[in-house]
Coordinates of C-alpha atoms in Angstrom, one line a residue:
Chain X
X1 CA 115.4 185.8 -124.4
X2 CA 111.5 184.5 -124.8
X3 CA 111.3 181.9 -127.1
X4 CA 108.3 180.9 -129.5
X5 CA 105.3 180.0 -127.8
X6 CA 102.0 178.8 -128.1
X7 CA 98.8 178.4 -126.1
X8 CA 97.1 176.4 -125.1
X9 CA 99.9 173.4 -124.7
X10 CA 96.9 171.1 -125.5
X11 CA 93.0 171.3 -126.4
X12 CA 90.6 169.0 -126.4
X13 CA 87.1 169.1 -128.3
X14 CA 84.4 167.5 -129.9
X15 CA 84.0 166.9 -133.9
X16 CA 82.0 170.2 -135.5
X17 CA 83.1 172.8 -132.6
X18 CA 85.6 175.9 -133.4
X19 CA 89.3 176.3 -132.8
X20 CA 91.6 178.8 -131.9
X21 CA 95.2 178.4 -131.5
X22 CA 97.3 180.9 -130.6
X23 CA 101.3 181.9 -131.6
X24 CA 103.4 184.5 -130.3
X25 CA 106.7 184.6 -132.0
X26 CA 110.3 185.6 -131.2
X27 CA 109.9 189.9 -130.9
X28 CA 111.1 191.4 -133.9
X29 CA 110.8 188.4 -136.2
X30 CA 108.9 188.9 -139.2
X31 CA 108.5 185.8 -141.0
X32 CA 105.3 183.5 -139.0
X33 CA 104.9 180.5 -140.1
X34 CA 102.2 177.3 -139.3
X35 CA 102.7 173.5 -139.2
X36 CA 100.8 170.5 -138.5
X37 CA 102.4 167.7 -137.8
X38 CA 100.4 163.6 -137.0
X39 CA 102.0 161.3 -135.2
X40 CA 105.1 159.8 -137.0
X41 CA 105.1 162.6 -139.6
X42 CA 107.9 165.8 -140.2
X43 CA 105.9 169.0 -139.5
X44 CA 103.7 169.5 -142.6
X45 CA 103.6 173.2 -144.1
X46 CA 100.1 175.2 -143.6
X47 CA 100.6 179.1 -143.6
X48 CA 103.6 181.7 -144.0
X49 CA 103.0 185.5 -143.0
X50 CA 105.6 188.2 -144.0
X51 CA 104.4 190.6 -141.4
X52 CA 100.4 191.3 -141.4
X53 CA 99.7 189.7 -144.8
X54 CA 99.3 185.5 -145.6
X55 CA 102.3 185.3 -148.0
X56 CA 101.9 181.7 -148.8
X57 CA 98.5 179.7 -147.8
X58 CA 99.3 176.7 -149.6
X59 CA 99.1 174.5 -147.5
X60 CA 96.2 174.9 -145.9
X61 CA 93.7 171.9 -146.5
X62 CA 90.4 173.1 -147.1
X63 CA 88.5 176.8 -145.8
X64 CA 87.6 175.3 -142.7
X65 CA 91.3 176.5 -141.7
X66 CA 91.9 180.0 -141.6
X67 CA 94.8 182.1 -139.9
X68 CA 95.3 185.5 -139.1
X69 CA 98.5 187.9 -137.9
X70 CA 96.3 191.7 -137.6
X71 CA 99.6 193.0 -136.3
X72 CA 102.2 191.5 -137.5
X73 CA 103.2 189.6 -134.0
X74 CA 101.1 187.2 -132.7
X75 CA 99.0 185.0 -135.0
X76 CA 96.0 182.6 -134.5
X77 CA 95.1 179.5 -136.4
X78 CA 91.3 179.0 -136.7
X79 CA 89.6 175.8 -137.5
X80 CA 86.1 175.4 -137.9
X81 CA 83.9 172.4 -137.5
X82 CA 86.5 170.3 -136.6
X83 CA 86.6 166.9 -137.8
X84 CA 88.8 164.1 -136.6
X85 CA 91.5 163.7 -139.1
X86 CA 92.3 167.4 -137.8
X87 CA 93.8 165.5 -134.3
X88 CA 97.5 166.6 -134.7
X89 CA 100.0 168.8 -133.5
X90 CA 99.9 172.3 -134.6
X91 CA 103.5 173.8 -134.6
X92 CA 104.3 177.8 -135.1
X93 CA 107.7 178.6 -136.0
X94 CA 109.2 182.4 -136.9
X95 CA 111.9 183.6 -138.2
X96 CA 113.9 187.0 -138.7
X97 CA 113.3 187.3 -142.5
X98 CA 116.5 188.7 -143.5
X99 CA 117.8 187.8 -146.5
X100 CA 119.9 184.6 -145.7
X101 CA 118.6 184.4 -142.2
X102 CA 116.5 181.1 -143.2
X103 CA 116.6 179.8 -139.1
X104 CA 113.1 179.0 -138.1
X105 CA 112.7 178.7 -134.8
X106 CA 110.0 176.3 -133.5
X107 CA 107.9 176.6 -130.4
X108 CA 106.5 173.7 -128.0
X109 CA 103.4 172.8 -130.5
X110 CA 99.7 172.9 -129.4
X111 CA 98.1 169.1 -128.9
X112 CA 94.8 169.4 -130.8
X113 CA 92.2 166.1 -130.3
X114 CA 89.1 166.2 -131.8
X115 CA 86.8 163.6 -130.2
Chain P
X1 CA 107.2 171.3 -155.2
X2 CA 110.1 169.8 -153.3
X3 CA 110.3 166.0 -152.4
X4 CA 112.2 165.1 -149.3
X5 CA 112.8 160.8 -148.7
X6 CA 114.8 160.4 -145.2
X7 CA 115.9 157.0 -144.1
X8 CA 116.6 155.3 -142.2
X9 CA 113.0 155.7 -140.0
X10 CA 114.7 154.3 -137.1
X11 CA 118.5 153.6 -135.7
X12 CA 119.9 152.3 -132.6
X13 CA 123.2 152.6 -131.9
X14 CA 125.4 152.1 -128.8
X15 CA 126.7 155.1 -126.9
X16 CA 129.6 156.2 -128.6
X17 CA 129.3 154.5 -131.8
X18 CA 128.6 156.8 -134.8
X19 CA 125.4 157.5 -136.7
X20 CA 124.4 158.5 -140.1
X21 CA 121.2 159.6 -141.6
X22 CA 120.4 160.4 -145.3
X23 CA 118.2 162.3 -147.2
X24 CA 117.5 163.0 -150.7
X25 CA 116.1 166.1 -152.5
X26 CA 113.8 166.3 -155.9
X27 CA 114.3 170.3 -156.8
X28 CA 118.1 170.8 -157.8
X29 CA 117.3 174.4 -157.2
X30 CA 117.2 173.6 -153.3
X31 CA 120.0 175.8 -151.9
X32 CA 119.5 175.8 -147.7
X33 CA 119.3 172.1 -146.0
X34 CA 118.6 172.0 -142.3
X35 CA 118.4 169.5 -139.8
X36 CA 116.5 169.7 -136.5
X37 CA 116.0 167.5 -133.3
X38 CA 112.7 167.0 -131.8
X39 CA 112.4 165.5 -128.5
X40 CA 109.3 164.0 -126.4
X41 CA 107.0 166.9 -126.2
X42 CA 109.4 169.6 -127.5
X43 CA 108.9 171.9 -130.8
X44 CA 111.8 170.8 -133.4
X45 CA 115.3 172.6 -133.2
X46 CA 117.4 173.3 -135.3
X47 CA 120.6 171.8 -135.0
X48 CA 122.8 172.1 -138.0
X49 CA 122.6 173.8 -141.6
X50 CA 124.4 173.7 -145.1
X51 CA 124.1 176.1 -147.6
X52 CA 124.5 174.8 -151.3
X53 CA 127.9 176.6 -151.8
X54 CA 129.7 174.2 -149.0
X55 CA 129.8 170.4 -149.4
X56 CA 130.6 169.9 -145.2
X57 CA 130.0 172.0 -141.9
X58 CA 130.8 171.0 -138.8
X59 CA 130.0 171.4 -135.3
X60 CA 131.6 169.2 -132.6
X61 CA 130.2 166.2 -132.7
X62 CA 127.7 167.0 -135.7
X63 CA 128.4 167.1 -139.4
X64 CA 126.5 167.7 -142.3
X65 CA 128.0 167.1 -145.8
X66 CA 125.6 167.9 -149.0
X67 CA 126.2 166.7 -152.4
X68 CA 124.5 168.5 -155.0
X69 CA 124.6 166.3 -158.1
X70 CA 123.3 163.3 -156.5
X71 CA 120.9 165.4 -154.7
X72 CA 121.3 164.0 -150.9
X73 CA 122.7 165.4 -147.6
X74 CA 123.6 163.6 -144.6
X75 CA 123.5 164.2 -140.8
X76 CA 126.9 162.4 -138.7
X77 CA 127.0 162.6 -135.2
X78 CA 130.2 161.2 -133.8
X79 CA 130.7 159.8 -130.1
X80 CA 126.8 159.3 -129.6
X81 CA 125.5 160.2 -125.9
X82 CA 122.3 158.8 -124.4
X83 CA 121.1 162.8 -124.6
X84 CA 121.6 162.7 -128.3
X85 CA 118.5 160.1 -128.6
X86 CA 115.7 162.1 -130.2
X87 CA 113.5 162.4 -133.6
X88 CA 116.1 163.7 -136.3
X89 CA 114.4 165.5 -139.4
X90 CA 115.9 166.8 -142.5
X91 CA 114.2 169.3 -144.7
X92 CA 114.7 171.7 -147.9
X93 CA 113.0 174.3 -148.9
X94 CA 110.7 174.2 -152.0
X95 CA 112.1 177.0 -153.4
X96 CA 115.7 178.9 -154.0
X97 CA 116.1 180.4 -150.4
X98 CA 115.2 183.9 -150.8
X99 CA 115.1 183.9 -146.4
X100 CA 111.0 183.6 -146.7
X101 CA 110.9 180.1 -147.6
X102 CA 108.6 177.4 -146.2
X103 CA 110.6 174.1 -145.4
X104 CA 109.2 170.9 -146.7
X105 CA 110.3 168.0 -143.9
X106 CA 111.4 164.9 -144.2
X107 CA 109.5 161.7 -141.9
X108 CA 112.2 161.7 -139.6
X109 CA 114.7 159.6 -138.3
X110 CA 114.3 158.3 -134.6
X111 CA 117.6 157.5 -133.2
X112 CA 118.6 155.3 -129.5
X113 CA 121.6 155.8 -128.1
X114 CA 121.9 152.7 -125.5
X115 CA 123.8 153.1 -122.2

């Protein structure tokens, strides 16, 4: 079956312009979550959703980084005004969300550079 | 919130030689410890797990053993193969497992496996 996947693969744009990346997870998996992860780095923790609703926004850095999952599927990181130190690789993972059924399953990551 | 320390940050072995990577935990509540495999361009996967009720599972070649009190778990693979060369990352979650949890990740491991 379809695995995780996200689009586009890579995106390239200038320091202060708007973001979207997009995230369509394993059908029937409930649990969404966001990463970002720099060069060098394990995948740093940004956003969970438990169907529709942001269970844990945590990580998220600042309010120029917003997500959303309207129906409970496919979700979409937004960053405005971009700045450099946002460069990174932005990984979407889901899982089932059964009790017990911890497995996340990762998709290919989307390359963002900010110039 | 959870603390994850992985070393070493690289390890180059010859094919078929063994290799062993650690990681230590902070929370002593941690009960789910995962390891996954990133390679060149590829989302992580997930290769092996251990729940905090076993102290080993294995999987062919891979093992993971887990001791609580000292806090650290450890990934062996046995009879490395060139394929087996990869970014190895180890990660726990920052809270008991409930099946919603984030994962915090270790700064992984790269391993070589020479010909």
């Amino acid at each position: 079956g379809a695995g995780v996947s996200q689009t586009p693969s890579n995106k390239v744009t200038e320091k202060g312009k708007y973001v979207e990346l997009r995230c369509d997870p394993i059908s029937g998996h409930t649990a969404l979550y966001w990463y970002r992860q720099s060069l060098g780095q394990g995948p740093e923790f940004l956003i969970y959703f438990q169907g529709t609703g942001a269970a844990d926004d945590s990580g998220l850095p600042n309010d120029r980084f917003f997500a959303v999952r309207p129906e409970g599927s496919v979700s979409t990181l937004k960053i405005q005004r971009t700045e450099r130190g946002d460069s990174a690789v932005y990984l979407c993972a889901s899982s089932s969300g059964l009790a017990g059924g911890s497995e996340q399953f990762f998709g290919p990551g989307t390359r963002l550079t900010v110039l | 919130g959870e603390n994850v320390e992985q070393h070493p940050s690289t390890l180059s072995v010859q094919e078929g030689d063994s290799a062993v990577i650690k990681c230590t935990y902070s929370d002593s509540a941690s009960n789910y410890f995962p390891w996954y495999k990133q390679e060149l361009g590829k989302g992580p996967q997930l290769i092996i797990d251990i729940r905090s009720n076993v102290g080993e599972k294995k999987d062919q070649r891979i093992a993971v053993t887990l001791n609580k009190t000292a806090k650290h778990f450890s990934l062996h693979i046995t009879e490395t193969q060139p394929e087996d060369s990869a970014v190895y990352f180890c990660a726990a979650p920052p809270r008991p497992n409930s099946g919603y949890s984030t994962l915090t990740f270790g700064k992984g491991t790269m391993l070589l496996v020479s010909p």
